Coordinates of N, CA and C in Angstrom, one line a residue:
M1 N -39.8 -120.8 -78.4 CA -40.5 -121.1 -77.2 C -41.7 -120.1 -77.1
G2 N -42.8 -120.6 -76.5 CA -44.0 -119.8 -76.4 C -44.0 -118.9 -75.2
D3 N -45.1 -118.2 -75.1 CA -45.3 -117.2 -74.0 C -45.9 -117.9 -72.8
W4 N -45.5 -117.4 -71.6 CA -46.1 -118.0 -70.4 C -47.4 -117.4 -70.2
M5 N -48.4 -118.1 -69.7 CA -49.7 -117.6 -69.5 C -50.2 -118.0 -68.1
T6 N -50.8 -117.1 -67.4 CA -51.3 -117.4 -66.0 C -52.8 -117.5 -66.1
V7 N -53.3 -118.6 -65.5 CA -54.8 -118.8 -65.5 C -55.2 -118.8 -64.1
T8 N -56.2 -118.1 -63.7 CA -56.8 -118.1 -62.4 C -58.2 -118.5 -62.4
D9 N -58.5 -119.5 -61.6 CA -59.9 -120.0 -61.5 C -60.6 -119.1 -60.5
P10 N -61.7 -118.4 -60.9 CA -62.3 -117.5 -60.0 C -63.0 -118.1 -58.8
E11 N -63.5 -119.4 -58.9 CA -64.1 -120.0 -57.8 C -63.2 -120.5 -56.7
S12 N -62.1 -121.1 -57.1 CA -61.2 -121.7 -56.1 C -59.9 -120.8 -55.9
K13 N -59.8 -119.8 -56.7 CA -58.6 -118.9 -56.6 C -57.3 -119.6 -56.9
N14 N -57.3 -120.7 -57.5 CA -56.1 -121.4 -57.9 C -55.4 -120.7 -59.1
I15 N -54.1 -120.6 -59.0 CA -53.4 -120.0 -60.1 C -52.5 -121.1 -60.8
C16 N -52.5 -121.0 -62.1 CA -51.7 -122.0 -62.8 C -51.0 -121.3 -63.9
Q17 N -49.8 -121.7 -64.2 CA -49.0 -121.1 -65.3 C -48.6 -122.2 -66.2
Y18 N -48.7 -121.9 -67.5 CA -48.2 -122.9 -68.5 C -47.8 -122.1 -69.7
T19 N -47.0 -122.8 -70.5 CA -46.5 -122.2 -71.7 C -47.3 -122.6 -72.9
S20 N -47.5 -121.7 -73.9 CA -48.2 -122.1 -75.1 C -47.3 -122.2 -76.2
E21 N -46.4 -123.2 -76.1 CA -45.4 -123.5 -77.1 C -46.1 -123.8 -78.4
T22 N -45.5 -123.4 -79.5 CA -46.1 -123.6 -80.8 C -46.5 -125.0 -81.2
K23 N -45.7 -126.0 -80.8 CA -45.9 -127.4 -81.2 C -46.8 -128.1 -80.2
M24 N -47.3 -127.4 -79.2 CA -48.1 -128.0 -78.2 C -49.5 -127.9 -78.6
S25 N -50.2 -129.1 -78.5 CA -51.7 -129.0 -78.9 C -52.5 -128.4 -77.8
P26 N -53.6 -127.8 -78.2 CA -54.5 -127.2 -77.2 C -54.9 -128.2 -76.1
S27 N -55.1 -129.5 -76.4 CA -55.4 -130.4 -75.4 C -54.3 -130.6 -74.4
S28 N -53.0 -130.5 -74.9 CA -51.9 -130.6 -74.0 C -51.9 -129.3 -73.1
L29 N -52.2 -128.2 -73.6 CA -52.2 -127.0 -72.8 C -53.3 -127.1 -71.8
Y30 N -54.4 -127.6 -72.2 CA -55.6 -127.8 -71.3 C -55.2 -128.8 -70.2
S31 N -54.6 -129.9 -70.6 CA -54.2 -130.9 -69.6 C -53.2 -130.4 -68.6
Q32 N -52.3 -129.5 -69.0 CA -51.3 -128.9 -68.1 C -52.1 -128.0 -67.1
Q33 N -53.0 -127.3 -67.6 CA -53.8 -126.4 -66.8 C -54.6 -127.2 -65.7
V34 N -55.2 -128.3 -66.1 CA -55.9 -129.2 -65.2 C -55.0 -129.8 -64.2
L35 N -53.8 -130.3 -64.6 CA -52.9 -130.9 -63.7 C -52.5 -130.1 -62.6
C36 N -52.3 -128.8 -62.9 CA -51.7 -128.0 -61.8 C -52.8 -127.3 -61.0
S37 N -54.0 -127.4 -61.3 CA -55.0 -126.9 -60.4 C -55.8 -128.0 -59.8
S38 N -56.4 -127.7 -58.7 CA -57.1 -128.8 -58.0 C -58.6 -128.7 -58.2
I39 N -59.1 -128.0 -59.2 CA -60.5 -127.9 -59.5 C -61.0 -129.1 -60.2
P40 N -62.2 -129.6 -60.0 CA -62.7 -130.7 -60.7 C -63.1 -130.4 -62.1
L41 N -63.1 -131.4 -63.0 CA -63.5 -131.1 -64.4 C -64.9 -130.7 -64.5
S42 N -65.2 -129.8 -65.4 CA -66.6 -129.4 -65.5 C -67.4 -130.4 -66.2
K43 N -68.7 -130.3 -66.1 CA -69.6 -131.3 -66.8 C -69.6 -131.1 -68.3
N44 N -69.2 -130.0 -68.8 CA -69.1 -129.8 -70.2 C -68.0 -130.5 -70.9
V45 N -66.9 -130.9 -70.1 CA -65.8 -131.6 -70.6 C -66.1 -133.1 -70.5
H46 N -66.0 -133.8 -71.6 CA -66.3 -135.2 -71.6 C -65.4 -136.0 -70.6
S47 N -64.1 -135.8 -70.8 CA -63.1 -136.4 -69.9 C -61.8 -135.6 -70.0
F48 N -60.9 -136.0 -69.2 CA -59.6 -135.3 -69.1 C -58.9 -135.4 -70.5
F49 N -58.9 -136.6 -71.2 CA -58.2 -136.7 -72.4 C -58.9 -136.3 -73.6
S50 N -60.2 -136.2 -73.6 CA -60.9 -135.9 -74.8 C -61.2 -134.4 -75.0
A51 N -60.7 -133.6 -74.1 CA -61.0 -132.2 -74.2 C -59.9 -131.5 -75.1
F52 N -60.1 -131.6 -76.4 CA -59.1 -131.0 -77.3 C -59.5 -129.5 -77.4
C53 N -60.7 -129.2 -77.7 CA -61.1 -127.9 -78.0 C -62.2 -127.5 -77.0
T54 N -62.1 -126.4 -76.4 CA -63.1 -125.8 -75.5 C -63.4 -124.4 -76.0
E55 N -64.4 -123.9 -75.4 CA -64.8 -122.5 -75.8 C -63.7 -121.5 -75.5
E56 N -62.8 -121.8 -74.6 CA -61.8 -120.9 -74.2 C -60.6 -121.0 -75.2
N57 N -60.4 -122.1 -75.9 CA -59.2 -122.3 -76.7 C -59.5 -122.5 -78.2
I58 N -60.6 -122.0 -78.7 CA -61.0 -122.3 -80.1 C -59.9 -121.8 -81.1
E59 N -59.4 -120.6 -80.9 CA -58.4 -120.0 -81.8 C -57.1 -120.8 -81.8
Q60 N -56.7 -121.2 -80.6 CA -55.5 -122.0 -80.4 C -55.7 -123.4 -81.1
S61 N -56.9 -124.0 -80.9 CA -57.1 -125.3 -81.5 C -57.1 -125.2 -83.1
I62 N -57.7 -124.2 -83.6 CA -57.7 -124.0 -85.1 C -56.3 -123.8 -85.6
S63 N -55.5 -123.0 -84.9 CA -54.2 -122.7 -85.2 C -53.3 -124.0 -85.2
Y64 N -53.5 -124.8 -84.1 CA -52.7 -126.0 -84.0 C -53.1 -127.0 -85.2
L65 N -54.4 -127.1 -85.4 CA -54.8 -128.0 -86.5 C -54.3 -127.5 -87.9
D66 N -54.3 -126.2 -88.0 CA -53.8 -125.7 -89.3 C -52.3 -126.0 -89.4
Q67 N -51.5 -125.9 -88.4 CA -50.1 -126.2 -88.4 C -49.9 -127.7 -88.7
E68 N -50.6 -128.6 -88.1 CA -50.5 -130.0 -88.3 C -50.9 -130.4 -89.7
L69 N -52.0 -129.9 -90.2 CA -52.5 -130.2 -91.5 C -51.6 -129.7 -92.6
T70 N -51.0 -128.5 -92.4 CA -50.1 -128.0 -93.5 C -48.8 -128.8 -93.4
T71 N -48.4 -129.3 -92.3 CA -47.2 -130.2 -92.2 C -47.4 -131.5 -93.0
F72 N -48.7 -132.0 -93.0 CA -49.0 -133.2 -93.8 C -49.4 -132.9 -95.2
G73 N -49.2 -131.6 -95.7 CA -49.4 -131.3 -97.1 C -50.8 -130.8 -97.4
F74 N -51.7 -130.6 -96.4 CA -53.0 -130.1 -96.7 C -52.9 -128.5 -96.8
P75 N -53.9 -127.9 -97.5 CA -53.9 -126.5 -97.6 C -54.2 -125.8 -96.2
S76 N -53.8 -124.6 -96.1 CA -54.1 -123.9 -94.8 C -55.6 -123.8 -94.6
L77 N -56.0 -123.8 -93.4 CA -57.5 -123.6 -93.0 C -57.9 -122.1 -93.0
Y78 N -57.0 -121.3 -93.2 CA -57.3 -119.8 -93.2 C -57.3 -119.3 -94.6
E79 N -58.1 -118.2 -94.8 CA -58.1 -117.5 -96.0 C -56.8 -116.8 -96.2
E80 N -56.4 -116.7 -97.5 CA -55.1 -115.9 -97.8 C -55.4 -114.5 -97.4
S81 N -54.5 -113.9 -96.6 CA -54.6 -112.5 -96.2 C -54.3 -111.6 -97.4
K82 N -55.1 -110.6 -97.6 CA -54.9 -109.7 -98.8 C -54.2 -108.4 -98.4
G83 N -53.9 -108.3 -97.1 CA -53.2 -107.1 -96.6 C -52.4 -107.5 -95.4
K84 N -52.2 -106.5 -94.6 CA -51.5 -106.8 -93.3 C -52.5 -106.9 -92.2
E85 N -53.5 -107.7 -92.4 CA -54.5 -108.0 -91.4 C -53.9 -108.9 -90.3
T86 N -54.2 -108.6 -89.1 CA -53.7 -109.5 -88.0 C -54.7 -110.6 -87.8
K87 N -56.0 -110.4 -88.0 CA -57.0 -111.4 -87.8 C -57.2 -112.2 -89.1
R88 N -56.8 -113.5 -89.0 CA -57.0 -114.4 -90.2 C -58.4 -115.0 -90.2
E89 N -59.0 -115.0 -91.3 CA -60.4 -115.6 -91.4 C -60.3 -117.1 -91.7
L90 N -61.1 -117.8 -91.1 CA -61.2 -119.3 -91.3 C -61.9 -119.5 -92.7
N91 N -61.3 -120.4 -93.5 CA -61.8 -120.8 -94.8 C -62.6 -122.1 -94.6
I92 N -63.9 -122.0 -94.6 CA -64.8 -123.1 -94.3 C -64.7 -124.2 -95.4
V93 N -64.5 -123.7 -96.6 CA -64.4 -124.7 -97.7 C -63.1 -125.5 -97.5
A94 N -62.0 -124.9 -97.1 CA -60.8 -125.7 -96.9 C -61.0 -126.6 -95.7
V95 N -61.7 -126.2 -94.7 CA -61.9 -127.0 -93.5 C -62.7 -128.3 -93.9
L96 N -63.8 -128.0 -94.7 CA -64.6 -129.2 -95.1 C -63.9 -130.1 -96.0
N97 N -63.1 -129.6 -96.9 CA -62.3 -130.4 -97.9 C -61.3 -131.2 -97.1
C98 N -60.6 -130.6 -96.1 CA -59.6 -131.4 -95.3 C -60.3 -132.5 -94.5
M99 N -61.5 -132.2 -93.9 CA -62.2 -133.2 -93.2 C -62.6 -134.3 -94.1
N100 N -63.1 -134.0 -95.3 CA -63.5 -135.0 -96.2 C -62.3 -135.9 -96.6
E101 N -61.2 -135.3 -96.9 CA -60.0 -136.0 -97.3 C -59.5 -136.9 -96.2
L102 N -59.6 -136.4 -94.9 CA -59.2 -137.2 -93.8 C -60.1 -138.4 -93.6
L103 N -61.4 -138.2 -93.8 CA -62.4 -139.3 -93.7 C -62.2 -140.4 -94.8
V104 N -61.9 -139.9 -96.0 CA -61.6 -140.8 -97.1 C -60.3 -141.6 -96.8
R105 N -59.3 -141.0 -96.3 CA -58.1 -141.7 -96.0 C -58.3 -142.7 -94.8
Q106 N -59.1 -142.3 -93.9 CA -59.4 -143.2 -92.8 C -60.1 -144.4 -93.3
R107 N -61.1 -144.3 -94.2 CA -61.8 -145.4 -94.7 C -60.8 -146.3 -95.5
K108 N -60.0 -145.7 -96.3 CA -59.0 -146.5 -97.0 C -58.0 -147.3 -96.1
N109 N -57.6 -146.6 -95.0 CA -56.8 -147.2 -94.0 C -57.5 -148.4 -93.3
L110 N -58.7 -148.2 -93.0 CA -59.5 -149.3 -92.3 C -59.6 -150.5 -93.3
L111 N -59.9 -150.2 -94.5 CA -60.1 -151.3 -95.5 C -58.7 -152.0 -95.7
A112 N -57.6 -151.2 -95.8 CA -56.3 -151.9 -95.9 C -56.0 -152.7 -94.7
Q113 N -56.3 -152.2 -93.5 CA -56.0 -152.9 -92.3 C -56.9 -154.2 -92.2
E114 N -58.1 -154.1 -92.7 CA -59.0 -155.3 -92.7 C -58.4 -156.4 -93.7
N115 N -57.9 -155.9 -94.8 CA -57.3 -156.8 -95.8 C -56.1 -157.5 -95.3
V116 N -55.2 -156.7 -94.6 CA -54.0 -157.2 -94.0 C -54.3 -158.3 -92.9
E117 N -55.3 -158.0 -92.1 CA -55.7 -158.9 -91.1 C -56.3 -160.2 -91.7
T118 N -57.1 -160.1 -92.7 CA -57.6 -161.3 -93.4 C -56.5 -162.1 -94.0
Q119 N -55.5 -161.4 -94.7 CA -54.4 -162.1 -95.3 C -53.5 -162.8 -94.2
N120 N -53.4 -162.1 -93.1 CA -52.6 -162.7 -92.0 C -53.3 -164.0 -91.4
L121 N -54.6 -163.9 -91.3 CA -55.3 -165.1 -90.9 C -55.2 -166.3 -91.9
K122 N -55.3 -166.0 -93.2 CA -55.1 -167.0 -94.2 C -53.7 -167.6 -94.2
L123 N -52.7 -166.7 -94.0 CA -51.3 -167.2 -94.0 C -51.1 -168.1 -92.7
G124 N -51.7 -167.7 -91.6 CA -51.6 -168.5 -90.4 C -52.2 -169.8 -90.6
S125 N -53.4 -169.9 -91.3 CA -54.0 -171.2 -91.5 C -53.2 -172.0 -92.5
D126 N -52.6 -171.4 -93.5 CA -51.8 -172.1 -94.4 C -50.5 -172.7 -93.7
M127 N -50.0 -171.9 -92.8 CA -48.8 -172.3 -92.0 C -49.2 -173.5 -91.2
D128 N -50.3 -173.5 -90.5 CA -50.8 -174.6 -89.7 C -50.9 -175.9 -90.6
H129 N -51.5 -175.7 -91.7 CA -51.7 -176.8 -92.7 C -50.4 -177.4 -93.1
L130 N -49.5 -176.5 -93.5 CA -48.1 -177.0 -93.9 C -47.4 -177.7 -92.8
Q131 N -47.5 -177.2 -91.6 CA -46.8 -177.9 -90.5 C -47.4 -179.2 -90.2
S132 N -48.7 -179.3 -90.4 CA -49.4 -180.6 -90.2 C -48.9 -181.6 -91.2
C133 N -48.9 -181.2 -92.5 CA -48.4 -182.0 -93.6 C -47.0 -182.4 -93.4
Y134 N -46.1 -181.5 -93.0 CA -44.7 -181.8 -92.7 C -44.6 -182.9 -91.6
A135 N -45.4 -182.8 -90.6 CA -45.3 -183.7 -89.5 C -45.7 -185.1 -90.0
K136 N -46.8 -185.2 -90.8 CA -47.2 -186.5 -91.3 C -46.2 -187.1 -92.2
L137 N -45.6 -186.3 -93.1 CA -44.6 -186.8 -94.1 C -43.4 -187.2 -93.3
K138 N -43.0 -186.5 -92.3 CA -41.8 -186.9 -91.5 C -42.0 -188.3 -90.9
V139 N -43.2 -188.5 -90.4 CA -43.5 -189.8 -89.8 C -43.4 -190.9 -90.8
R140 N -44.0 -190.7 -92.0 CA -44.0 -191.7 -93.1 C -42.6 -191.9 -93.6
V141 N -41.7 -190.9 -93.7 CA -40.4 -191.1 -94.3 C -39.4 -191.6 -93.3
T142 N -39.5 -191.3 -92.0 CA -38.5 -191.8 -91.0 C -38.5 -193.3 -90.9
P143 N -37.3 -193.9 -91.2 CA -37.3 -195.3 -91.1 C -37.4 -195.8 -89.7
T144 N -38.0 -197.0 -89.6 CA -38.2 -197.6 -88.3 C -36.8 -198.2 -87.9
C145 N -36.5 -197.9 -86.7 CA -35.2 -198.4 -86.2 C -35.2 -199.9 -85.9
I146 N -34.6 -200.7 -86.7 CA -34.5 -202.1 -86.4 C -33.0 -202.4 -86.0
P147 N -32.9 -203.0 -84.8 CA -31.5 -203.2 -84.3 C -30.8 -204.3 -85.2
V148 N -29.7 -204.0 -85.6 CA -28.9 -205.0 -86.5 C -27.8 -205.6 -85.6
P149 N -27.8 -206.9 -85.5 CA -26.8 -207.5 -84.7 C -25.4 -207.3 -85.2
L150 N -24.5 -207.0 -84.3 CA -23.1 -206.8 -84.7 C -22.4 -208.2 -84.9
L151 N -21.7 -208.3 -85.9 CA -21.0 -209.5 -86.1 C -19.6 -209.3 -85.6
C152 N -19.2 -210.0 -84.6 CA -17.9 -209.9 -84.1 C -17.3 -211.3 -84.0
N153 N -16.1 -211.5 -84.4 CA -15.4 -212.7 -84.4 C -14.3 -212.7 -83.4

């Protein structure tokens, strides 16, 4: 579990506490902060949901992205520490390579999605055509009901 942090807004004197649990994204932390205070969103923040990284949480944002990316098999965004340094340096080459790989994957996913949607439309059209053919053949094959008189003695 993470540490509890107290945030005080100097203008409104509102106090907010939230936890910085490791698996929580910086945007979640930010949204918790906004939810418990009554201050309006600043003009620098695009909207409540799009504020992932702000000037106040850059380190937490990078750390969270590093955690998520390494979970998916990407290399760490930080330089390998050569000693017992507490401050890890950001590896710009790793960041750019991860961004490029994510963009390539997104393009592939969009192309695959487009292909699946096209195939789905074709299959739907084929299904409509087959149902129409089935209905026509059923009409042609179904014998006309002619009443046959019963012979009774």
